[in-house]
Amino acid sequence: MNYRLIEQRELPDIQGTGYVYEHNKTKARVCFMITDDENKTFSISFRTPPWDDTGLPHILEHSVLCGSRKYPIKDPFIELAKGSLNTFLNAITYSDKTMYPVASVNDTDFHNLMDVYLDAVFYPNIYDTSLTFEQEGWHYELFEADKKPIYKGVVYNEMKGVFSSPEQILYRKIQQEMFENHPYSYESGGDPMAIPSLTYEDFIRFHETYYHPSNSFIYFYGKLDMEKELAYLDQEYLSAFDYRQVDSEIPLVEKYDQVRDLEVGYPIGKGDDKEGKTYLSYNVLLGQSKDIIDGVGLDILEYLLVDAPGAPVKQALIDAGIGQDILCHFDAGIREGVFSIIAKNASSDDKQKFIDIIDEELAKIGDTGFDDKKVQAAINKFEFRAKEADFGQYPKGIIYAIKVLETWLYDEDPFVNFEYDKIFSQVKDACRNGLLQSLIHKYFQKNSHKVLLSLVPDENFNDKKEEKVAEELEAYNASLSEADKDLLIARNKELLAFQEAPETKENLEKLPLLELSNIPKDKKEFIYSEEMIRDSKLLIHEANASDIVYVKAGFDVSHIEEDQLPILSFIARMMIKLSTAKHNYSQLSDEINLLTGGVSVSLSVYEHKSSNKYYVPRFEISGKCFVDKLHAMLGLFQEILLETDFTDTKRMRELMNEMKSRMQMGFYSSAHSTAILRSGAYYSHASAYKEKLRGVEFYNALNLWLEKSDEDLKDLGYMMKKMIADIVNSNGLTVGITLSKDYMNEVMNNMRNFIHLLPFEDVTRNRADVSLLETRKEGFKTTSDVQYVAMAGDFAKHGFTYKGSMKVLNTIINLDYLWNNIRIKGGAYGAFSGLSRNGSMYFASYRDPNLGGTVDNYKNLYKFIEGLDLPERELTKYIIGTISPLDQPLTPSLENDKMMSLYYTEVNHEDILKNRAEILETTNEDLKSHLEMYQKIFLDEYLCVVGGSDKLEAEKELFIKTYDLK
């Protein structure tokens, strides 16, 4: 074997064994975590410290996946997405590394993905042409000689979106100031103001420098044949290279001998009030702390200082009236971490007070420590999370790959994060011996490497930025002769032709593809049973949940009147964060962390499979715990549901300010979700209901309540108390339970007791109606540099019925039409569409420089379908890609959610099998049969856009109404 075994270690806490190898010839590092998990993961990563702010690592991450030696098509990444059974497929740029991770349950698919990624990183086509660099990075766009060039590029526009968010501006400026003259001071993603200075030559040089096996970190996870994988790596890739000394080590930053204090700007709208719009931040360097006990201790410290309900630093700042929201940003994924405490929407005059309060609170805690129960509760919270290893839709192997690199990248032990029993035993002992106080003394009180950074509102911020860009472009335009312009136009036409050129059959067939025979026609039925206790229904699903039980109790709220829905949303958002008759809100949080793996309250709206007019709204309390703690968790459920105190108006106002802050952040980071929900509310009663609970309608109601007096909030508290008393009724309650069958009797006995202790009222309630939004074409203006453009439609309204072949066509639309027209040619970071059985359909773009052009692309979609005639291999690819998300493995928590969804939507196993068969049997004729639907779907013009004020104003003819979103 052409490797040297560096280490072998049993990892009992993840039921696996870890291995680290070094390739003899290249010294490539290879790590295995061998387990019984069928969801296998592969990742290859490189240390990629940036040289400047041009975004070299990020643009290269995009570009290497655009064709390679073995797979010379323009975009093998998207071709893989079309026809793979992957459970994860992406690439990620960090401050000092670039990761290329994939995961799949299917063995053949896993090796196909791995081979495409390895060929991409070692043999990309970027050396053959600069067109990929221009498309993914940046270029001057010009098609008419009498016009002026503009900047265009996928990463350029993505980062314009990132740099539109005040929080992202702040986080990036903090890192820049904390790491002067260091790779971390540069923007690895790319600063839009610097990206256009990147040359193709430097782009190539960066790949030549860092993308070499000697600088690689190769990782495998799951049920794998280790010898087979090692032999493949060596024979197919590593043996072709010689060892090279790659200077990629991340240095330690030179420590500051005094605190730095500075102020920078961020954009707000013209005429907006600047008062109370400053971000104050207190930032300390954590140093080279790869000691795992210190690392977990800092996680706990962050939670106890700022994140926990009633956390002392956060509470002291809020009580002093400093900021509407207090955030904590703890970046431990780099060689030297940074700990930041941030007051959002504060007064700039309060900066010294902000600093003094933090120092005073840290001094108090440094002297006296935290309450022992709070510390134990916080430790339990992190220990449960680590041992449960439930990462939602993300495969374990992907998260573990990231955790491995937190140490391995810096030549430390790659497995140290996975010895949970040992770690938490030591953490408990260390905390009893003053660990948290020692961390405060070391990193906060005796640390001069500190930056005090204020982010202040500047209504001219965007103007100054745009003026600089305009000056650059004007100077460039002035430098062009007529011949130069002709050459530039020709180059843009060449790029457009490159983007539009179809792939050759020969090249497409070089990409590995599964056969339809690899896809089972049948799908194992998702089985759950139903049992009645009094007038409550229990849905019970047996799963491999170990000794953890998952419970979700849903109460009917369909009778709540439309004008009361924001109040219902307040209840769901505030419960658990308010005090109860037994515990204040801080103590309640401790009880939850001590006894459970988490308790949450939420509102779910389940849409019926056959109509978007019929939906089932439920007020739900959910939790997970070890089975022996179930009685205690259900006791907390009762306490929260029946004894929450709604009289603390001060606390209510604090929580409402926090809600507003988090929603505002979403208007920049995930405004596509805002636009999609809003556009659906023009025709779908289910979406209109959700709008009242969490969309712009709720945001407007929240702002109105924040303007009211404390006396008004007392009235709100009274209404909330009355409403929850009306809602909590075991008559009509539905409870979803997922558990291991060995614990069935114990769990059922606890559930009977819980239900019998809830109020019971035999009452018939009338369903309340929710009206649709009246305005159908709306624009919401922000200070963003990009747009989020959503259009929706109701195909059932136009007489069309759902078929599985619609899902296949939707996959084609996403990964061909929208990808090529809105992302590749339009320069948006993303575009996607979705449809539901009940007739709802949406289209949306993400970080999009365009507006009207994107709308035109949606409306012209039918022309693409008219010309659709896929070769059998391509159709097979899309069918597999459509099946893939339907066959994703689920965690027990997600299985519990799925059970509730199947029950309320009334989707049965026959529906699932019928849908699957229709997908697998899709023909070109089936795809073409949906043409008329796409010709009619946009006749209603259900349009919602969230984006830059100037862009929306310039194209205001698209809207009936526009609003400022503040």
GROMACS .gro file of C-alpha atoms in nm, residues 385-734:
model
  350
  385ARG     CA    1  -2.665   1.796   2.099
  386ALA     CA    2  -2.326   1.629   2.047
  387LYS     CA    3  -2.445   1.279   2.136
  388GLU     CA    4  -2.772   1.296   1.943
  389ALA     CA    5  -2.584   1.408   1.629
  390ASP     CA    6  -2.905   1.520   1.459
  391PHE     CA    7  -2.814   1.779   1.198
  392GLY     CA    8  -3.151   1.791   1.023
  393GLN     CA    9  -3.116   1.755   0.647
  394TYR     CA   10  -2.735   1.758   0.665
  395PRO     CA   11  -2.570   1.413   0.672
  396LYS     CA   12  -2.360   1.345   0.981
  397GLY     CA   13  -2.056   1.286   0.766
  398ILE     CA   14  -2.069   1.640   0.626
  399ILE     CA   15  -2.082   1.803   0.970
  400TYR     CA   16  -1.809   1.570   1.095
  401ALA     CA   17  -1.592   1.668   0.797
  402ILE     CA   18  -1.618   2.031   0.903
  403LYS     CA   19  -1.544   1.942   1.268
  404VAL     CA   20  -1.239   1.736   1.167
  405LEU     CA   21  -1.091   2.034   0.982
  406GLU     CA   22  -1.128   2.261   1.285
  407THR     CA   23  -0.815   2.090   1.419
  408TRP     CA   24  -0.668   1.882   1.136
  409LEU     CA   25  -0.619   2.185   0.909
  410TYR     CA   26  -0.376   2.325   1.167
  411ASP     CA   27  -0.190   1.992   1.207
  412GLU     CA   28  -0.376   1.902   1.526
  413ASP     CA   29  -0.561   1.582   1.625
  414PRO     CA   30  -0.851   1.534   1.378
  415PHE     CA   31  -1.055   1.314   1.614
  416VAL     CA   32  -1.038   1.516   1.933
  417ASN     CA   33  -1.391   1.658   1.885
  418PHE     CA   34  -1.555   1.313   1.882
  419GLU     CA   35  -1.467   1.171   2.225
  420TYR     CA   36  -1.785   1.303   2.384
  421ASP     CA   37  -1.787   1.107   2.710
  422LYS     CA   38  -1.429   1.202   2.783
  423ILE     CA   39  -1.475   1.564   2.675
  424PHE     CA   40  -1.788   1.633   2.878
  425SER     CA   41  -1.659   1.449   3.183
  426GLN     CA   42  -1.351   1.672   3.177
  427VAL     CA   43  -1.558   1.984   3.104
  428LYS     CA   44  -1.779   1.916   3.409
  429ASP     CA   45  -1.473   1.874   3.631
  430ALA     CA   46  -1.307   2.182   3.482
  431CYS     CA   47  -1.619   2.396   3.533
  432ARG     CA   48  -1.634   2.288   3.896
  433ASN     CA   49  -1.275   2.405   3.924
  434GLY     CA   50  -1.332   2.749   3.775
  435LEU     CA   51  -1.287   2.691   3.399
  436LEU     CA   52  -1.535   2.960   3.295
  437GLN     CA   53  -1.384   3.222   3.525
  438SER     CA   54  -1.036   3.139   3.399
  439LEU     CA   55  -1.153   3.183   3.039
  440ILE     CA   56  -1.296   3.526   3.127
  441HIS     CA   57  -0.970   3.630   3.294
  442LYS     CA   58  -0.757   3.499   3.006
  443TYR     CA   59  -0.951   3.617   2.702
  444PHE     CA   60  -1.143   3.922   2.823
  445GLN     CA   61  -0.967   4.080   3.119
  446LYS     CA   62  -0.599   4.013   3.049
  447ASN     CA   63  -0.616   4.040   2.673
  448SER     CA   64  -0.503   4.355   2.493
  449HIS     CA   65  -0.590   4.210   2.151
  450LYS     CA   66  -0.929   4.373   2.150
  451VAL     CA   67  -1.121   4.575   1.890
  452LEU     CA   68  -1.409   4.810   1.970
  453LEU     CA   69  -1.585   4.864   1.640
  454SER     CA   70  -1.890   5.079   1.570
  455LEU     CA   71  -2.093   5.042   1.253
  456VAL     CA   72  -2.276   5.368   1.193
  457PRO     CA   73  -2.557   5.449   0.948
  458ASP     CA   74  -2.457   5.647   0.642
  459GLU     CA   75  -2.725   5.746   0.393
  460ASN     CA   76  -2.453   5.831   0.139
  461PHE     CA   77  -2.278   5.494   0.177
  462ASN     CA   78  -2.425   5.340  -0.136
  463ASP     CA   79  -2.389   5.664  -0.331
  464LYS     CA   80  -2.017   5.679  -0.254
  465LYS     CA   81  -1.975   5.316  -0.349
  466GLU     CA   82  -2.172   5.358  -0.672
  467GLU     CA   83  -1.980   5.675  -0.758
  468LYS     CA   84  -1.651   5.489  -0.720
  469VAL     CA   85  -1.776   5.205  -0.941
  470ALA     CA   86  -1.912   5.457  -1.192
  471GLU     CA   87  -1.578   5.639  -1.198
  472GLU     CA   88  -1.391   5.312  -1.258
  473LEU     CA   89  -1.626   5.215  -1.539
  474GLU     CA   90  -1.620   5.564  -1.689
  475ALA     CA   91  -1.240   5.566  -1.689
  476TYR     CA   92  -1.236   5.223  -1.848
  477ASN     CA   93  -1.493   5.330  -2.107
  478ALA     CA   94  -1.292   5.643  -2.188
  479SER     CA   95  -0.983   5.431  -2.244
  480LEU     CA   96  -1.155   5.222  -2.511
  481SER     CA   97  -1.108   5.300  -2.875
  482GLU     CA   98  -1.380   5.201  -3.122
  483ALA     CA   99  -1.173   4.896  -3.206
  484ASP     CA  100  -1.145   4.810  -2.834
  485LYS     CA  101  -1.521   4.834  -2.800
  486ASP     CA  102  -1.569   4.607  -3.094
  487LEU     CA  103  -1.334   4.356  -2.935
  488LEU     CA  104  -1.517   4.380  -2.601
  489ILE     CA  105  -1.855   4.329  -2.769
  490ALA     CA  106  -1.712   4.034  -2.959
  491ARG     CA  107  -1.578   3.890  -2.633
  492ASN     CA  108  -1.919   3.921  -2.467
  493LYS     CA  109  -2.083   3.754  -2.762
  494GLU     CA  110  -1.824   3.478  -2.736
  495LEU     CA  111  -1.908   3.435  -2.368
  496LEU     CA  112  -2.280   3.430  -2.445
  497ALA     CA  113  -2.225   3.175  -2.721
  498PHE     CA  114  -2.017   2.968  -2.479
  499GLN     CA  115  -2.300   2.980  -2.224
  500GLU     CA  116  -2.570   2.897  -2.477
  501ALA     CA  117  -2.385   2.625  -2.666
  502PRO     CA  118  -2.538   2.283  -2.603
  503GLU     CA  119  -2.313   2.012  -2.471
  504THR     CA  120  -2.213   1.745  -2.721
  505LYS     CA  121  -2.361   1.401  -2.675
  506GLU     CA  122  -2.009   1.260  -2.660
  507ASN     CA  123  -1.905   1.484  -2.370
  508LEU     CA  124  -2.228   1.437  -2.177
  509GLU     CA  125  -2.187   1.063  -2.194
  510LYS     CA  126  -1.845   1.088  -2.031
  511LEU     CA  127  -2.017   1.186  -1.708
  512PRO     CA  128  -2.108   0.874  -1.508
  513LEU     CA  129  -2.479   0.810  -1.471
  514LEU     CA  130  -2.684   0.562  -1.273
  515GLU     CA  131  -2.935   0.342  -1.449
  516LEU     CA  132  -3.305   0.357  -1.371
  517SER     CA  133  -3.262  -0.001  -1.259
  518ASN     CA  134  -3.062   0.142  -0.964
  519ILE     CA  135  -3.382   0.309  -0.845
  520PRO     CA  136  -3.633   0.088  -0.664
  521LYS     CA  137  -3.982   0.121  -0.810
  522ASP     CA  138  -4.141   0.061  -0.476
  523LYS     CA  139  -4.081   0.263  -0.165
  524LYS     CA  140  -4.104   0.121   0.182
  525GLU     CA  141  -4.421   0.241   0.344
  526PHE     CA  142  -4.380   0.496   0.621
  527ILE     CA  143  -4.574   0.324   0.895
  528TYR     CA  144  -4.733   0.482   1.197
  529SER     CA  145  -5.021   0.379   1.418
  530GLU     CA  146  -5.302   0.579   1.571
  531GLU     CA  147  -5.433   0.552   1.924
  532MET     CA  148  -5.696   0.753   2.110
  533ILE     CA  149  -5.661   0.868   2.469
  534ARG     CA  150  -5.980   1.038   2.572
  535ASP     CA  151  -6.041   1.271   2.274
  536SER     CA  152  -5.674   1.312   2.186
  537LYS     CA  153  -5.516   1.128   1.896
  538LEU     CA  154  -5.167   0.983   1.926
  539LEU     CA  155  -4.965   0.913   1.611
  540ILE     CA  156  -4.688   0.667   1.691
  541HIS     CA  157  -4.387   0.585   1.475
  542GLU     CA  158  -4.122   0.332   1.568
  543ALA     CA  159  -3.770   0.429   1.461
  544ASN     CA  160  -3.407   0.372   1.546
  545ALA     CA  161  -3.416   0.648   1.805
  546SER     CA  162  -3.192   0.481   2.065
  547ASP     CA  163  -3.313   0.592   2.411
  548ILE     CA  164  -3.444   0.928   2.293
  549VAL     CA  165  -3.814   1.002   2.243
  550TYR     CA  166  -3.948   1.279   2.017
  551VAL     CA  167  -4.285   1.438   2.096
  552LYS     CA  168  -4.488   1.702   1.913
  553ALA     CA  169  -4.830   1.804   2.049
  554GLY     CA  170  -5.051   2.003   1.814
  555PHE     CA  171  -5.357   2.206   1.921
  556ASP     CA  172  -5.624   2.323   1.678
  557VAL     CA  173  -5.619   2.698   1.607
  558SER     CA  174  -5.838   2.702   1.296
  559HIS     CA  175  -6.102   2.904   1.484
  560ILE     CA  176  -5.873   3.200   1.556
  561GLU     CA  177  -5.998   3.503   1.365
  562GLU     CA  178  -5.781   3.665   1.101
  563ASP     CA  179  -5.716   3.987   1.293
  564GLN     CA  180  -5.599   3.781   1.591
  565LEU     CA  181  -5.334   3.582   1.402
  566PRO     CA  182  -5.046   3.819   1.488
  567ILE     CA  183  -5.133   3.769   1.856
  568LEU     CA  184  -5.124   3.393   1.804
  569SER     CA  185  -4.780   3.436   1.649
  570PHE     CA  186  -4.663   3.642   1.947
  571ILE     CA  187  -4.766   3.360   2.181
  572ALA     CA  188  -4.569   3.101   1.984
  573ARG     CA  189  -4.263   3.327   1.961
  574MET     CA  190  -4.265   3.433   2.329
  575MET     CA  191  -4.358   3.113   2.510
  576ILE     CA  192  -4.055   2.949   2.673
  577LYS     CA  193  -3.890   3.293   2.678
  578LEU     CA  194  -4.142   3.428   2.930
  579SER     CA  195  -4.164   3.333   3.297
  580THR     CA  196  -4.415   3.084   3.435
  581ALA     CA  197  -4.582   3.052   3.773
  582LYS     CA  198  -4.302   2.817   3.884
  583HIS     CA  199  -3.990   2.962   3.719
  584ASN     CA  200  -3.868   3.291   3.584
  585TYR     CA  201  -3.768   3.271   3.216
  586SER     CA  202  -3.401   3.220   3.296
  587GLN     CA  203  -3.477   2.935   3.538
  588LEU     CA  204  -3.720   2.782   3.287
  589SER     CA  205  -3.442   2.770   3.029
  590ASP     CA  206  -3.221   2.592   3.282
  591GLU     CA  207  -3.491   2.334   3.354
  592ILE     CA  208  -3.536   2.266   2.983
  593ASN     CA  209  -3.161   2.222   2.932
  594LEU     CA  210  -3.121   2.003   3.240
  595LEU     CA  211  -3.408   1.769   3.161
  596THR     CA  212  -3.439   1.761   2.782
  597GLY     CA  213  -3.262   1.798   2.451
  598GLY     CA  214  -3.475   2.103   2.375
  599VAL     CA  215  -3.833   2.225   2.388
  600SER     CA  216  -3.985   2.460   2.131
  601VAL     CA  217  -4.320   2.617   2.048
  602SER     CA  218  -4.419   2.689   1.689
  603LEU     CA  219  -4.707   2.733   1.449
  604SER     CA  220  -4.744   2.492   1.158
  605VAL     CA  221  -4.980   2.526   0.862
  606TYR     CA  222  -5.034   2.194   0.686
  607GLU     CA  223  -5.169   2.235   0.333
  608HIS     CA  224  -5.410   1.969   0.212
  609LYS     CA  225  -5.287   1.760  -0.079
  610SER     CA  226  -5.576   1.857  -0.305
  611SER     CA  227  -5.641   2.227  -0.236
  612ASN     CA  228  -5.453   2.538  -0.125
  613LYS     CA  229  -5.784   2.668   0.009
  614TYR     CA  230  -5.793   2.398   0.278
  615TYR     CA  231  -5.520   2.387   0.537
  616VAL     CA  232  -5.478   2.272   0.896
  617PRO     CA  233  -5.318   2.527   1.131
  618ARG     CA  234  -5.172   2.386   1.453
  619PHE     CA  235  -5.016   2.541   1.761
  620GLU     CA  236  -4.740   2.292   1.847
  621ILE     CA  237  -4.514   2.229   2.142
  622SER     CA  238  -4.227   1.993   2.065
  623GLY     CA  239  -3.950   1.832   2.263
  624LYS     CA  240  -3.697   1.553   2.277
  625CYS     CA  241  -3.542   1.383   2.576
  626PHE     CA  242  -3.406   1.058   2.706
  627VAL     CA  243  -3.697   0.825   2.784
  628ASP     CA  244  -3.628   0.833   3.157
  629LYS     CA  245  -3.679   1.211   3.150
  630LEU     CA  246  -4.010   1.202   2.957
  631HIS     CA  247  -4.226   1.254   3.265
  632ALA     CA  248  -4.025   1.565   3.350
  633MET     CA  249  -4.041   1.698   2.993
  634LEU     CA  250  -4.418   1.655   2.977
  635GLY     CA  251  -4.438   1.838   3.310
  636LEU     CA  252  -4.254   2.127   3.144
  637PHE     CA  253  -4.500   2.112   2.853
  638GLN     CA  254  -4.786   2.155   3.101
  639GLU     CA  255  -4.611   2.436   3.283
  640ILE     CA  256  -4.541   2.626   2.962
  641LEU     CA  257  -4.889   2.574   2.818
  642LEU     CA  258  -5.090   2.643   3.135
  643GLU     CA  259  -4.879   2.868   3.356
  644THR     CA  260  -4.694   3.114   3.131
  645ASP     CA  261  -4.703   3.468   3.271
  646PHE     CA  262  -4.811   3.723   3.011
  647THR     CA  263  -4.797   4.025   3.243
  648ASP     CA  264  -4.427   4.113   3.210
  649THR     CA  265  -4.454   4.393   2.953
  650LYS     CA  266  -4.086   4.483   2.984
  651ARG     CA  267  -3.986   4.130   2.883
  652MET     CA  268  -4.249   4.124   2.608
  653ARG     CA  269  -4.109   4.443   2.456
  654GLU     CA  270  -3.755   4.303   2.470
  655LEU     CA  271  -3.867   3.992   2.282
  656MET     CA  272  -4.059   4.198   2.025
  657ASN     CA  273  -3.752   4.411   1.956
  658GLU     CA  274  -3.553   4.091   1.909
  659MET     CA  275  -3.818   3.956   1.669
  660LYS     CA  276  -3.796   4.272   1.463
  661SER     CA  277  -3.418   4.259   1.452
  662ARG     CA  278  -3.410   3.896   1.336
  663MET     CA  279  -3.676   3.958   1.070
  664GLN     CA  280  -3.479   4.257   0.938
  665MET     CA  281  -3.172   4.035   0.908
  666GLY     CA  282  -3.381   3.790   0.707
  667PHE     CA  283  -3.481   4.063   0.461
  668TYR     CA  284  -3.116   4.065   0.348
  669SER     CA  285  -3.000   3.707   0.399
  670SER     CA  286  -3.313   3.515   0.291
  671ALA     CA  287  -3.547   3.761   0.127
  672HIS     CA  288  -3.638   3.501  -0.137
  673SER     CA  289  -3.841   3.327   0.137
  674THR     CA  290  -4.020   3.655   0.214
  675ALA     CA  291  -4.100   3.710  -0.154
  676ILE     CA  292  -4.214   3.352  -0.218
  677LEU     CA  293  -4.450   3.352   0.079
  678ARG     CA  294  -4.593   3.693  -0.012
  679SER     CA  295  -4.648   3.604  -0.379
  680GLY     CA  296  -4.839   3.291  -0.275
  681ALA     CA  297  -5.064   3.490  -0.044
  682TYR     CA  298  -5.224   3.663  -0.344
  683TYR     CA  299  -5.410   3.342  -0.436
  684SER     CA  300  -5.350   3.075  -0.167
  685HIS     CA  301  -5.545   3.093   0.157
  686ALA     CA  302  -5.280   2.874   0.322
  687SER     CA  303  -5.006   3.118   0.223
  688ALA     CA  304  -5.220   3.415   0.331
  689TYR     CA  305  -5.255   3.250   0.671
  690LYS     CA  306  -4.877   3.204   0.696
  691GLU     CA  307  -4.822   3.566   0.589
  692LYS     CA  308  -5.016   3.676   0.897
  693LEU     CA  309  -4.798   3.455   1.116
  694ARG     CA  310  -4.448   3.521   0.981
  695GLY     CA  311  -4.445   3.732   0.666
  696VAL     CA  312  -4.456   4.103   0.592
  697GLU     CA  313  -4.809   4.120   0.736
  698PHE     CA  314  -4.678   3.998   1.071
  699TYR     CA  315  -4.379   4.234   1.049
  700ASN     CA  316  -4.614   4.529   0.999
  701ALA     CA  317  -4.828   4.420   1.295
  702LEU     CA  318  -4.513   4.381   1.506
  703ASN     CA  319  -4.406   4.737   1.425
  704LEU     CA  320  -4.748   4.870   1.524
  705TRP     CA  321  -4.734   4.695   1.861
  706LEU     CA  322  -4.381   4.823   1.924
  707GLU     CA  323  -4.512   5.178   1.890
  708LYS     CA  324  -4.771   5.118   2.162
  709SER     CA  325  -4.743   5.200   2.532
  710ASP     CA  326  -4.680   4.958   2.817
  711GLU     CA  327  -5.048   4.987   2.904
  712ASP     CA  328  -5.133   4.865   2.555
  713LEU     CA  329  -4.888   4.577   2.600
  714LYS     CA  330  -5.070   4.485   2.922
  715ASP     CA  331  -5.383   4.449   2.712
  716LEU     CA  332  -5.187   4.239   2.463
  717GLY     CA  333  -5.073   4.014   2.749
  718TYR     CA  334  -5.432   3.974   2.863
  719MET     CA  335  -5.539   3.879   2.509
  720MET     CA  336  -5.253   3.629   2.483
  721LYS     CA  337  -5.349   3.469   2.814
  722LYS     CA  338  -5.710   3.440   2.709
  723MET     CA  339  -5.619   3.299   2.368
  724ILE     CA  340  -5.384   3.028   2.498
  725ALA     CA  341  -5.642   2.921   2.755
  726ASP     CA  342  -5.886   2.879   2.467
  727ILE     CA  343  -5.635   2.684   2.256
  728VAL     CA  344  -5.502   2.433   2.511
  729ASN     CA  345  -5.767   2.162   2.510
  730SER     CA  346  -5.707   1.788   2.495
  731ASN     CA  347  -6.024   1.758   2.288
  732GLY     CA  348  -5.891   1.759   1.933
  733LEU     CA  349  -5.526   1.742   2.040
  734THR     CA  350  -5.297   1.543   1.809
   0.00000   0.00000   0.00000
